[in-house]
Short mmCIF file of C-alpha atoms (C1' of nucleotides) in Angstrom, two decimals:
data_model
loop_
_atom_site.label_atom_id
_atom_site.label_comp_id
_atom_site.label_asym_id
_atom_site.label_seq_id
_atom_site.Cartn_x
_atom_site.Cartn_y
_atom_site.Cartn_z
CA UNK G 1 67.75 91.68 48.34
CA UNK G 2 65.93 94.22 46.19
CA UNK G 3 62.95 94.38 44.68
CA UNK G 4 62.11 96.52 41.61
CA UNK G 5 58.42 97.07 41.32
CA UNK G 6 57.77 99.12 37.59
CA UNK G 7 54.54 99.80 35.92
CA UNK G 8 53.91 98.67 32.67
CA UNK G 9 53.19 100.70 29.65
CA UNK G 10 52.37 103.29 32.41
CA UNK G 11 51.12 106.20 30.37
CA UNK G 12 49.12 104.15 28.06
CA UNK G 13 48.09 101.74 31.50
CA UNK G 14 46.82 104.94 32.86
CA UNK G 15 44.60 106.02 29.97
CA UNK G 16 43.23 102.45 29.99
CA UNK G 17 42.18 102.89 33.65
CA UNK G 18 39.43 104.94 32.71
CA UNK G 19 38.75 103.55 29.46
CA UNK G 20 38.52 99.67 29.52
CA UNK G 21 37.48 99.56 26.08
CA UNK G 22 41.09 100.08 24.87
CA UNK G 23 42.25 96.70 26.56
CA UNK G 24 43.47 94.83 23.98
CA UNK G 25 43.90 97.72 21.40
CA UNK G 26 46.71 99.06 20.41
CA UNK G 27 47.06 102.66 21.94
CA UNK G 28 49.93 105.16 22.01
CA UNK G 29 50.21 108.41 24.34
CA UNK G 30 52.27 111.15 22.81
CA UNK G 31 55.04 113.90 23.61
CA UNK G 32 54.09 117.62 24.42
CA UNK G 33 53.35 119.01 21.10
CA UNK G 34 51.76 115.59 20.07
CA UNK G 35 55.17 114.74 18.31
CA UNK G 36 56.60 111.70 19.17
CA UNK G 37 55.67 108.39 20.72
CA UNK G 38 56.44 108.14 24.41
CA UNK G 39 54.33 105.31 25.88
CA UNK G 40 53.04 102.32 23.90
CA UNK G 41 50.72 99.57 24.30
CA UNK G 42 51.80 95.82 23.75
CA UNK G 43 49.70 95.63 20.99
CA UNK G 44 51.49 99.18 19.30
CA UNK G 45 54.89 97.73 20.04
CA UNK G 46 53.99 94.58 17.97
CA UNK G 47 52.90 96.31 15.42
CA UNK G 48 56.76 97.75 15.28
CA UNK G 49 55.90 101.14 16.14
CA UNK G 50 59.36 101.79 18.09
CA UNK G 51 59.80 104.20 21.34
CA UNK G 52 60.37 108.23 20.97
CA UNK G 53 59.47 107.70 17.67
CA UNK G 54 58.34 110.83 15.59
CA UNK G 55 54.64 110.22 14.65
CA UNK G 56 54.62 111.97 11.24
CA UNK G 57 56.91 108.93 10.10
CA UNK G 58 54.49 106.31 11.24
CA UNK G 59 51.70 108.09 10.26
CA UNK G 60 50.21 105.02 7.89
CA UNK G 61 50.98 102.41 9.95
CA UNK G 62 48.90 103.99 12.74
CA UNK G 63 46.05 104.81 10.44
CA UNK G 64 45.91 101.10 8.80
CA UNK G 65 45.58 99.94 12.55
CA UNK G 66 43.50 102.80 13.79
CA UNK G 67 45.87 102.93 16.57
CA UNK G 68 44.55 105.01 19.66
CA UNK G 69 46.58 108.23 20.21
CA UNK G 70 46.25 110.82 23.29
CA UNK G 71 47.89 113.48 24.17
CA UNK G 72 50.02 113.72 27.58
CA UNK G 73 47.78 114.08 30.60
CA UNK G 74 50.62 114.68 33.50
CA UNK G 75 47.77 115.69 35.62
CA UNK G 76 46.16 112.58 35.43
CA UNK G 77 50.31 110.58 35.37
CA UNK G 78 51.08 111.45 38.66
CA UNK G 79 48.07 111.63 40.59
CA UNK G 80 47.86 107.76 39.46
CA UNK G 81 51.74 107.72 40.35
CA UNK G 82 50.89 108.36 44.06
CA UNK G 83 48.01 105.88 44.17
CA UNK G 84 50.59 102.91 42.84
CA UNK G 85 53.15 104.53 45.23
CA UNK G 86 51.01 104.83 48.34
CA UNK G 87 50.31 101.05 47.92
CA UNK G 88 53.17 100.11 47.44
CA UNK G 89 54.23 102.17 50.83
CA UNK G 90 51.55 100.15 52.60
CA UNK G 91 52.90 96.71 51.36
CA UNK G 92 56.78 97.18 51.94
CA UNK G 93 58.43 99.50 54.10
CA UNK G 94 61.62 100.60 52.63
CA UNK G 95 61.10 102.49 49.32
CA UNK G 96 62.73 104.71 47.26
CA UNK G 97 60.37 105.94 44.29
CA UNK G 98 62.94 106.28 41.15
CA UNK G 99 61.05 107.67 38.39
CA UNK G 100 57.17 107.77 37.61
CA UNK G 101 56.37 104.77 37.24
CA UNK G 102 59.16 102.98 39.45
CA UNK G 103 60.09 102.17 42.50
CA UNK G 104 62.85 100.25 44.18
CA UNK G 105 62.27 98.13 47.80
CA UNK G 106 64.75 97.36 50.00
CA UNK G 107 63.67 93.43 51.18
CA UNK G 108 65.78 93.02 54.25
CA UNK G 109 63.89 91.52 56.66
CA UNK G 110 61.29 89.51 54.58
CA UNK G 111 63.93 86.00 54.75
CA UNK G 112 61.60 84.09 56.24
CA UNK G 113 58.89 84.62 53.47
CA UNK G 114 58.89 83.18 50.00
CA UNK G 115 59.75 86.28 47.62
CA UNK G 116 58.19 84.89 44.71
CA UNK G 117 54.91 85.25 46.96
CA UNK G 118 55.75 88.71 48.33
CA UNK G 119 56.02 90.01 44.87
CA UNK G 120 52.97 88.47 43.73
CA UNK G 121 51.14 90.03 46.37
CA UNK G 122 52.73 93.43 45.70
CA UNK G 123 51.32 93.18 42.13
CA UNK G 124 47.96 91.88 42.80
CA UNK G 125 47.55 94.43 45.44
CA UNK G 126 48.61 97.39 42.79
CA UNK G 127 46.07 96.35 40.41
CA UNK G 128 43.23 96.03 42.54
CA UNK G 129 43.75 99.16 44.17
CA UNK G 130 44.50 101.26 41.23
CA UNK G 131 44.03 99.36 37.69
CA UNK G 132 47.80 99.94 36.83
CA UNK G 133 49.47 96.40 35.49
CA UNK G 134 53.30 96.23 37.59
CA UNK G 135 56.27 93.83 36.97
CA UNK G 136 58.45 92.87 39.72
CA UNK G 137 61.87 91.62 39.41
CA UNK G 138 64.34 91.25 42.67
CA UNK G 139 67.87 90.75 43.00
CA UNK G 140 71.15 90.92 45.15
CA UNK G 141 71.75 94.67 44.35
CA UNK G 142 69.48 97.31 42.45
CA UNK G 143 71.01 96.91 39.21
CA UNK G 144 69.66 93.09 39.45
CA UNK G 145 66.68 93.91 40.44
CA UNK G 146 66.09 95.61 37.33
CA UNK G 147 67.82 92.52 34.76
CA UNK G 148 65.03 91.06 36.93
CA UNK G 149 62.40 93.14 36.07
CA UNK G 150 63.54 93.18 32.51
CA UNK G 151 63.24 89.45 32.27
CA UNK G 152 59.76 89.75 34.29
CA UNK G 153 58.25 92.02 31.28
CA UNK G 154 60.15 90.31 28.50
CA UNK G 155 59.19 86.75 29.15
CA UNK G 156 55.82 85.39 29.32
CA UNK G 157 56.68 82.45 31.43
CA UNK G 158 57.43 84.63 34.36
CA UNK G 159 53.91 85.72 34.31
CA UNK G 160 55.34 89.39 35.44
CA UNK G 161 57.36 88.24 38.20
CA UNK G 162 61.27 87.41 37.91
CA UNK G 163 63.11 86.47 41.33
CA UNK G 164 67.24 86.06 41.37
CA UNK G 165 67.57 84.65 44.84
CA UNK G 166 70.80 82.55 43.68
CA UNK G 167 73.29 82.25 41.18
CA UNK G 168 72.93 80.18 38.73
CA UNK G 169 69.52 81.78 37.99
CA UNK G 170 71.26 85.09 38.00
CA UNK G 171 74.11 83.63 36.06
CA UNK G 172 71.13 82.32 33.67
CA UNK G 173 69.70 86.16 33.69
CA UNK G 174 72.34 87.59 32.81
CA UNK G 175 73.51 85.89 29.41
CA UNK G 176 69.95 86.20 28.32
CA UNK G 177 70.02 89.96 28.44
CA UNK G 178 71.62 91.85 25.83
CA UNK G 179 74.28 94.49 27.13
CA UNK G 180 72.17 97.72 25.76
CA UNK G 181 69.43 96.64 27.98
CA UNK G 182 71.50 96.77 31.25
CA UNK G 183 70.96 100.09 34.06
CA UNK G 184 73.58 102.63 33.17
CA UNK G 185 75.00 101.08 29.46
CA UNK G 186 73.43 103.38 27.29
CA UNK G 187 73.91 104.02 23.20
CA UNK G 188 77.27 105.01 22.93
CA UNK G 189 78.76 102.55 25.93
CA UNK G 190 76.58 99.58 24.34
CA UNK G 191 78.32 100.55 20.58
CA UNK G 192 81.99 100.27 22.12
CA UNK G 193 81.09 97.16 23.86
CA UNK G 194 79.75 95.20 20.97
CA UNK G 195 83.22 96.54 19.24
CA UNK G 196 85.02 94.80 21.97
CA UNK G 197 82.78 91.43 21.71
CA UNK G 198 80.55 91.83 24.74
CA UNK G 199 76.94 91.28 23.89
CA UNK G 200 75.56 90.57 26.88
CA UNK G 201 75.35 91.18 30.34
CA UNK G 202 77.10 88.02 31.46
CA UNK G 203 79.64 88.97 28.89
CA UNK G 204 80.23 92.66 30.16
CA UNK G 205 79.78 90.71 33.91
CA UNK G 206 83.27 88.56 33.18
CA UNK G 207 85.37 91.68 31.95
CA UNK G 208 88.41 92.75 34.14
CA UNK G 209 87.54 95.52 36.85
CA UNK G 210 90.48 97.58 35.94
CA UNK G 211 90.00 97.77 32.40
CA UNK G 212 86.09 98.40 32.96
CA UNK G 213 87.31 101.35 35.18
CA UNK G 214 89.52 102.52 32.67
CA UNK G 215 87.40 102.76 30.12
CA UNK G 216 84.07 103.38 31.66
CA UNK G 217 84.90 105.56 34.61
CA UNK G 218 83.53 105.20 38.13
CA UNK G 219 79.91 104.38 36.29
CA UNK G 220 80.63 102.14 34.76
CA UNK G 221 82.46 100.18 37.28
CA UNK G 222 79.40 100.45 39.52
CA UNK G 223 77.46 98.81 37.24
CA UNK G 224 79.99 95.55 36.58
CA UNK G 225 80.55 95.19 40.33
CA UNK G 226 76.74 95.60 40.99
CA UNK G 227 76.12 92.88 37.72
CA UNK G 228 78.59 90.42 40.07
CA UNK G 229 76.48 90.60 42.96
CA UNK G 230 78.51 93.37 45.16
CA UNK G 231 76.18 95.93 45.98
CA UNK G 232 77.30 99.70 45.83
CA UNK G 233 73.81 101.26 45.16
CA UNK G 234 72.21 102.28 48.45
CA UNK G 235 68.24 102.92 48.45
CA UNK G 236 67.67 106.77 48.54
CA UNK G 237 64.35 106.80 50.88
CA UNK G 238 64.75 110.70 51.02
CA UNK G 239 64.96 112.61 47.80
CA UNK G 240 67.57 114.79 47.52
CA UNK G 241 66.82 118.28 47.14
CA UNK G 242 67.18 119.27 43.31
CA UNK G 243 70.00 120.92 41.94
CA UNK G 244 68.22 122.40 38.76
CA UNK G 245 64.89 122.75 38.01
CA UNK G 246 63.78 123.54 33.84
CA UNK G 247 60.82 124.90 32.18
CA UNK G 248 61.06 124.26 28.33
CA UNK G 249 58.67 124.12 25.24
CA UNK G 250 58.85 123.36 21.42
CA UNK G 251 56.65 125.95 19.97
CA UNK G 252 53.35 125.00 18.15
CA UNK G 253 54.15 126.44 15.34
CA UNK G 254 57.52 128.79 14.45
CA UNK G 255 57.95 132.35 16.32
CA UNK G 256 59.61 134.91 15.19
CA UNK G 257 58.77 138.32 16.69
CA UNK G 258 60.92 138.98 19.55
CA UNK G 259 57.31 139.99 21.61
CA UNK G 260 56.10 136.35 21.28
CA UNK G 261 59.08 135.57 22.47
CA UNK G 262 58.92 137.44 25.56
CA UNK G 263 55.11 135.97 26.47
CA UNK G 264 57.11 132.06 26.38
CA UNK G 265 59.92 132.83 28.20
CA UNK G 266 58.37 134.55 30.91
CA UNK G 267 55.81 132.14 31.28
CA UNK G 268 58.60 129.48 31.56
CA UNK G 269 60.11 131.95 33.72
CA UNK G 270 56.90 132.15 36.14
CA UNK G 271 56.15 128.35 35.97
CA UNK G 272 60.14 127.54 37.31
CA UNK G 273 59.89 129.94 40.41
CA UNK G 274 56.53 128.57 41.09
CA UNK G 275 58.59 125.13 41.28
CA UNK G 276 60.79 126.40 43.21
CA UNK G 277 58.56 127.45 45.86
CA UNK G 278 57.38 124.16 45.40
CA UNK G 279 60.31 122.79 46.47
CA UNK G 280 61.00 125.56 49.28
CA UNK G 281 64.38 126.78 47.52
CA UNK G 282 65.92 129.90 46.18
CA UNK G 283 67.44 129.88 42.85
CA UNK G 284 70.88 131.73 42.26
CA UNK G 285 71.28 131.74 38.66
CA UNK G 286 68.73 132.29 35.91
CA UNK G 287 69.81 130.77 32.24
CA UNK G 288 67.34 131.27 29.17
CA UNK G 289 67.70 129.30 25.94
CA UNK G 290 66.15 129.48 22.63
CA UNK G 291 66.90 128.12 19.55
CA UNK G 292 65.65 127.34 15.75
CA UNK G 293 64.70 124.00 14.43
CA UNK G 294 67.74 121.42 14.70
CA UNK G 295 66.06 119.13 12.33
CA UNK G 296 65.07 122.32 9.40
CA UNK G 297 68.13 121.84 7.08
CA UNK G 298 67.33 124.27 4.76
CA UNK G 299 65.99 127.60 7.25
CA UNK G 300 69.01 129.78 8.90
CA UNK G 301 70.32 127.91 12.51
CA UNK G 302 71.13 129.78 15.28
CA UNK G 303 70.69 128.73 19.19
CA UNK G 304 71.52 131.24 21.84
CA UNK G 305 71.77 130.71 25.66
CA UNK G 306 73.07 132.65 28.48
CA UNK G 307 73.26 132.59 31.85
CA UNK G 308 72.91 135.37 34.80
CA UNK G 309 73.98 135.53 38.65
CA UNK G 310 71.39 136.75 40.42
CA UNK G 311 72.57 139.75 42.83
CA UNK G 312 70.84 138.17 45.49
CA UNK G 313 69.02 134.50 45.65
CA UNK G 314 65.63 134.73 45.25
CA UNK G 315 62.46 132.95 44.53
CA UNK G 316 60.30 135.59 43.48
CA UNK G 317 58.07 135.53 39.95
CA UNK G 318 59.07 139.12 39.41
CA UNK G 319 62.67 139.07 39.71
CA UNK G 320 63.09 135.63 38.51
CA UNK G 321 61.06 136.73 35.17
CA UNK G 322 62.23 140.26 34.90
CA UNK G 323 65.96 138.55 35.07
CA UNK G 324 64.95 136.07 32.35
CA UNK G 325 63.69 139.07 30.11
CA UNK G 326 66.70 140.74 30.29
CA UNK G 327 68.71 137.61 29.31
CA UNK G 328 66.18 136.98 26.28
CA UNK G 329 67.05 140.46 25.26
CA UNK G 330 70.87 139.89 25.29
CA UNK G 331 70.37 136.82 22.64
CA UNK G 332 67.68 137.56 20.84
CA UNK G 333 68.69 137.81 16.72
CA UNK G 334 66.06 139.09 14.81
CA UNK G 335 65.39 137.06 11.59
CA UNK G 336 64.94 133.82 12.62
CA UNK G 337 62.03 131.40 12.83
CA UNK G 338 62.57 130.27 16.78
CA UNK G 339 61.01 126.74 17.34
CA UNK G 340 62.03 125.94 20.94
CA UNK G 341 63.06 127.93 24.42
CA UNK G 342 63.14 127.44 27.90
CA UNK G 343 64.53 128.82 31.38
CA UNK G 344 66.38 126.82 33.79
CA UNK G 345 67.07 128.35 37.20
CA UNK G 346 70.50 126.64 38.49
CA UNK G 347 72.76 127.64 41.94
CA UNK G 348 69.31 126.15 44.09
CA UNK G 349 69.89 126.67 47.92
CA UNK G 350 67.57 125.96 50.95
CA UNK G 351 69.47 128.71 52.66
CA UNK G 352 67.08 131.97 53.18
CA UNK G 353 68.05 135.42 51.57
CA UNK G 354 68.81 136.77 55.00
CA UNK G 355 71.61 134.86 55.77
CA UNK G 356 73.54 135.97 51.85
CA UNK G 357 75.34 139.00 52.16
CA UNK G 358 72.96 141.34 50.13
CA UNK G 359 73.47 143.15 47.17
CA UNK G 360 75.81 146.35 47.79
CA UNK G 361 74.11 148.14 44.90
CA UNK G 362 70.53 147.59 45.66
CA UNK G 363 69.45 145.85 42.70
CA UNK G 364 66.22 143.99 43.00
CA UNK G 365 66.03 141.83 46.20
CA UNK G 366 64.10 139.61 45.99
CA UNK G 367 64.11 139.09 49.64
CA UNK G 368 62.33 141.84 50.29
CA UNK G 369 59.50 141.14 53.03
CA UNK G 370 56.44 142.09 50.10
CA UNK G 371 57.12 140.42 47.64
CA UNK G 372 57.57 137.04 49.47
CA UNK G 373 53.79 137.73 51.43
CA UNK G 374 52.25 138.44 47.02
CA UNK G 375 53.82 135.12 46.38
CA UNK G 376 52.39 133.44 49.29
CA UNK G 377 49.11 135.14 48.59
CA UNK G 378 49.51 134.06 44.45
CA UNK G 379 50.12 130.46 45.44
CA UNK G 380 47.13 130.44 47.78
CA UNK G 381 45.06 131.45 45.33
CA UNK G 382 46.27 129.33 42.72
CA UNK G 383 46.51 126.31 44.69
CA UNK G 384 42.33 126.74 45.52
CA UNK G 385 41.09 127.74 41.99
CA UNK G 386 43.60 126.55 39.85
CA UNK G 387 47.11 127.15 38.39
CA UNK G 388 46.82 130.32 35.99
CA UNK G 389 43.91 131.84 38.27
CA UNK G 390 46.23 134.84 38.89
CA UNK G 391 49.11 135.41 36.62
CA UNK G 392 51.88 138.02 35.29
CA UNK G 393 50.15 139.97 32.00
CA UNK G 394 53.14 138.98 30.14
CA UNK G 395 51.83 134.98 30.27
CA UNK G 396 48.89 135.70 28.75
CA UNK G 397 49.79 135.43 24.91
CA UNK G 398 49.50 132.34 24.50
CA UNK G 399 50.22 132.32 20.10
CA UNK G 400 53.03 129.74 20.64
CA UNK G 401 50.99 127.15 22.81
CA UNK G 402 51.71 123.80 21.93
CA UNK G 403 49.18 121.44 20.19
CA UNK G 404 47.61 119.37 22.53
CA UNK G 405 44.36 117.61 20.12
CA UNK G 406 44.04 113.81 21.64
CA UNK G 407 43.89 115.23 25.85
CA UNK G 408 41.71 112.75 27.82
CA UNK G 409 39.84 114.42 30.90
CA UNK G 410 41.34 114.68 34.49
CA UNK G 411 40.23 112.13 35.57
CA UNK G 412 41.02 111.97 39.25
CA UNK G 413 41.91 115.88 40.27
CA UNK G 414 39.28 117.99 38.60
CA UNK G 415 35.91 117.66 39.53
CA UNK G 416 34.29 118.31 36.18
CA UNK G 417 35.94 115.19 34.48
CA UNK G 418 35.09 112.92 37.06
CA UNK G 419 33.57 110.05 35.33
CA UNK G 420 29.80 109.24 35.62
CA UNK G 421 28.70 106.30 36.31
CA UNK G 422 25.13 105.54 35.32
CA UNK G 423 22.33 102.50 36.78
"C1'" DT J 1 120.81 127.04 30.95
"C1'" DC J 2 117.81 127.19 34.68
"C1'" DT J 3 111.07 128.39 35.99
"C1'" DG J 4 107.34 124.52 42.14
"C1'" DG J 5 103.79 122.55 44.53
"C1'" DG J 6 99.30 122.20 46.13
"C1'" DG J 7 95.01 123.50 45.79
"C1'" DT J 8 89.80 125.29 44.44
"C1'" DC J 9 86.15 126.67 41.48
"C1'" DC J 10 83.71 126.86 37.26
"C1'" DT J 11 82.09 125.36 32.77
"C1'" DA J 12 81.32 122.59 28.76
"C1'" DG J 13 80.56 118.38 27.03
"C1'" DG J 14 79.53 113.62 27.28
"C1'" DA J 15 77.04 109.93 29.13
"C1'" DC J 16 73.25 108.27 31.32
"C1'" DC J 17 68.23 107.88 33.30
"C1'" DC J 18 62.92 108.17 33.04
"C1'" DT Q 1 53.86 120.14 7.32
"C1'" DC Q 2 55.02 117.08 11.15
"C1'" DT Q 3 60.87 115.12 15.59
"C1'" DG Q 4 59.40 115.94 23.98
"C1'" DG Q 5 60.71 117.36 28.49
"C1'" DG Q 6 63.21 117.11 32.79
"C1'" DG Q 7 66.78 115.60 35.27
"C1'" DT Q 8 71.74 113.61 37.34
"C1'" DC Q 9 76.64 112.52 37.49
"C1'" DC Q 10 81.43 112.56 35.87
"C1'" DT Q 11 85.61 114.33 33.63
"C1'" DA Q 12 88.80 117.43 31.50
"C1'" DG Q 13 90.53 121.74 31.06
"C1'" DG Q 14 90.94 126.59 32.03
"C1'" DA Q 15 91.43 130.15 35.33
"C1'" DC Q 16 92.53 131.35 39.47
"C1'" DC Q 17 94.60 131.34 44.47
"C1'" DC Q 18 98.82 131.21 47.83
#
DNA sequence: TCTGGGGTCCTAGGACCC
DNA sequence: TCTGGGGTCCTAGGACCC
């Protein structure tokens, strides 16, 4: 059996750790840029305010219910990430952590004990060591797990807590559980589906294997087997090393001097390869996009990307950003009122530079013995007094920073917004 | 008139996830 | 006026190899 243990509402959950006055309340945290609605109370989503919604379209309904907005605090996200995640380490053994606020458990092992008691524990235990509200749904296979953990959040009666330990319950599950809400259907697989008469889960479940292959590819044949019971998701304990890693903004207002420009990108530039470090790889390939406003139907479009080869791996700030320059350069148009760019640095390798055949034409290496001893010394430094501490002079223009008006304090990793407490 | 067989690598685009 | 950011996987098709 699984187990699928998933916070709920976590950014808004989060914001509410520290402020208990907002129980009850209907509170929204917002995308960078304060645009959209990413996280949303119970009380917001009754009032119909929908997910990713833009918040300039619900701009009177969250006045007429003085609805609670913040901005994103990631800082203070994933610090309380790790708390729910360390507990939950503590309680069960076998974890893989899937996404912020998620985590699957593998429950092999734990026959002999009543599930429906395991999981309670697990979700007592998470809120009275960190504040956060979890649901926990288990099943035969991870895809379960989660119809389980849907049901757990959907339905009052399971009081947060949905176990499918046989099969007419899961059987029972599974028609009550619209198709669009399954693990891997998404928009346009849910649209042909309803075409085709299958509305639920249980209805997709009962479909021929071959024609589910056919027409949904390998994916989609993982899900209907694992919807039947047959397990084909393993748990991933060990993350695998990334494959990409992506620094992109919208713009806080519209930039069109080619200058500006430069000051984003190679501070997107700078914040991937410190990333990278992060994650002890060297990057191969540098790509830089940028783009106008998609949704601006009357200013002039144009989106430009490229992509460079290094000449040799590296993961260097200099030659990462002096690469992404150069590529800015190439697709720069002047004329045009930019709203959006970003770098991603693609071709990632754990290998070290001195086993790559190096460049024959001695191009910047960004092997080279110094420059890996300034980044070690730039991450020191920035790792004890703060990201930003020492920087490149081309991050410092900041005209194109993002608006950021409703930020609550860092709570738990900065020492100046640690909360008081007074007698 | 008649033109093989077996591969790899790369990219773009689509679909999905949180 | 105002619409986020960061990922993964799969497939088809083109280009190339011998």
């Amino acid at each position: 059996m699984f187990a699928l243990i998933d916070c709920n509402n976590f950014y808004v959950s989060c914001e509410r750790v520290f402020n208990p006055a907002l129980c009850n309340w209907p509170v929204v945290v917002l995308s960078n840029n304060d645009g959209c609605i990413i996280s949303r109370s119970q009380e917001a989503k009754a009032l119909g305010l929908p997910m990713g919604a833009p918040v300039f379209k619900h701009r009177q309904l969250l006045e007429k219910h003085q609805v609670v907005m913040f901005s994103p605090n990631f800082a203070l996200y994933g610090d309380m990430s790790s708390r729910v995640m360390n507990t939950l380490g503590d309680l069960l053994p076998d974890i893989e952590i899937y996404s912020i606020d998620e985590a699957f458990a593998d429950l092999h092992g734990f026959g002999r004990f009543s599930l429906q008691e395991l999981a309670r524990t697990v979700r007592d235990t998470i809120r009275k060591h960190t504040g956060i509200p979890v649901s926990v749904g288990i099943g035969a296979t991870k895809t379960l797990a989660k119809v389980a953990n849907h049901l757990a959040k959907k339905q009052a009666r399971y009081r947060g807590v949905c176990v499918l330990d046989d099969e007419l319950k899961t059987v029972e599950a599974l028609q009550g559980v619209p198709i669009e809400e399954v693990w891997g259907i998404g928009r346009a697989y849910a649209r042909r589906l309803h075409a085709q008469e299958v509305h639920t889960a249980l209805d997709f479940a009962m479909l021929e294997p071959d024609l589910v292959r056919r027409q949904m590819h390998i994916t989609g044949a993982r899900v209907h087997h694992e919807l039947r019971g047959n397990s084909c998701l393993p748990l991933e304990q060990v993350r695998p090393a990334k494959k990409s890693i992506c620094t992109s903004r919208s713009f806080g207002r519209k930039v069109t001097g080619l200058e500006e420009l430069e000051n984003a990108v190679g501070s997107f530039a700078a914040k991937c390869a410190v990333k990278l470090r992060k994650e002890d790889l060297y990057a191969g390939l540098v790509k830089v996009f940028v783009h106008t406003d998609a949704f601006d139907r009357q200013g002039k479009y144009y989106r430009g990307s490229r992509t460079a080869a290094l000449p040799v791996i590296t993961r260097s700030t200099f030659g990462i950003v002096q690469y992404a320059l150069a590529i800015l350069h190439v697709i720069f148009r002047e004329g045009y009122a930019y709203q959006k760019a970003g770098v991603i640095l693609d071709g990632l390798t754990n290998a070290s530079p001195e086993c790559v055949t190096p460049s024959l034409f001695g191009e910047y290496d960004g092997s080279r013995d110094d420059d890996a001893k300034v980044m070690h010394a730039l991450d020191a430094v920035n790792g004890r007094y703060g990201s930003g501490t020492l920087r490149l002079a081309i991050e410092s223009q900041r005209g194109w920073k993002q608006r950021m008006e409703k930020l609550s304090p860092r709570y738990t990793t900065r020492w100046e917004d640690i909360i008081e407490v007074r007698g």
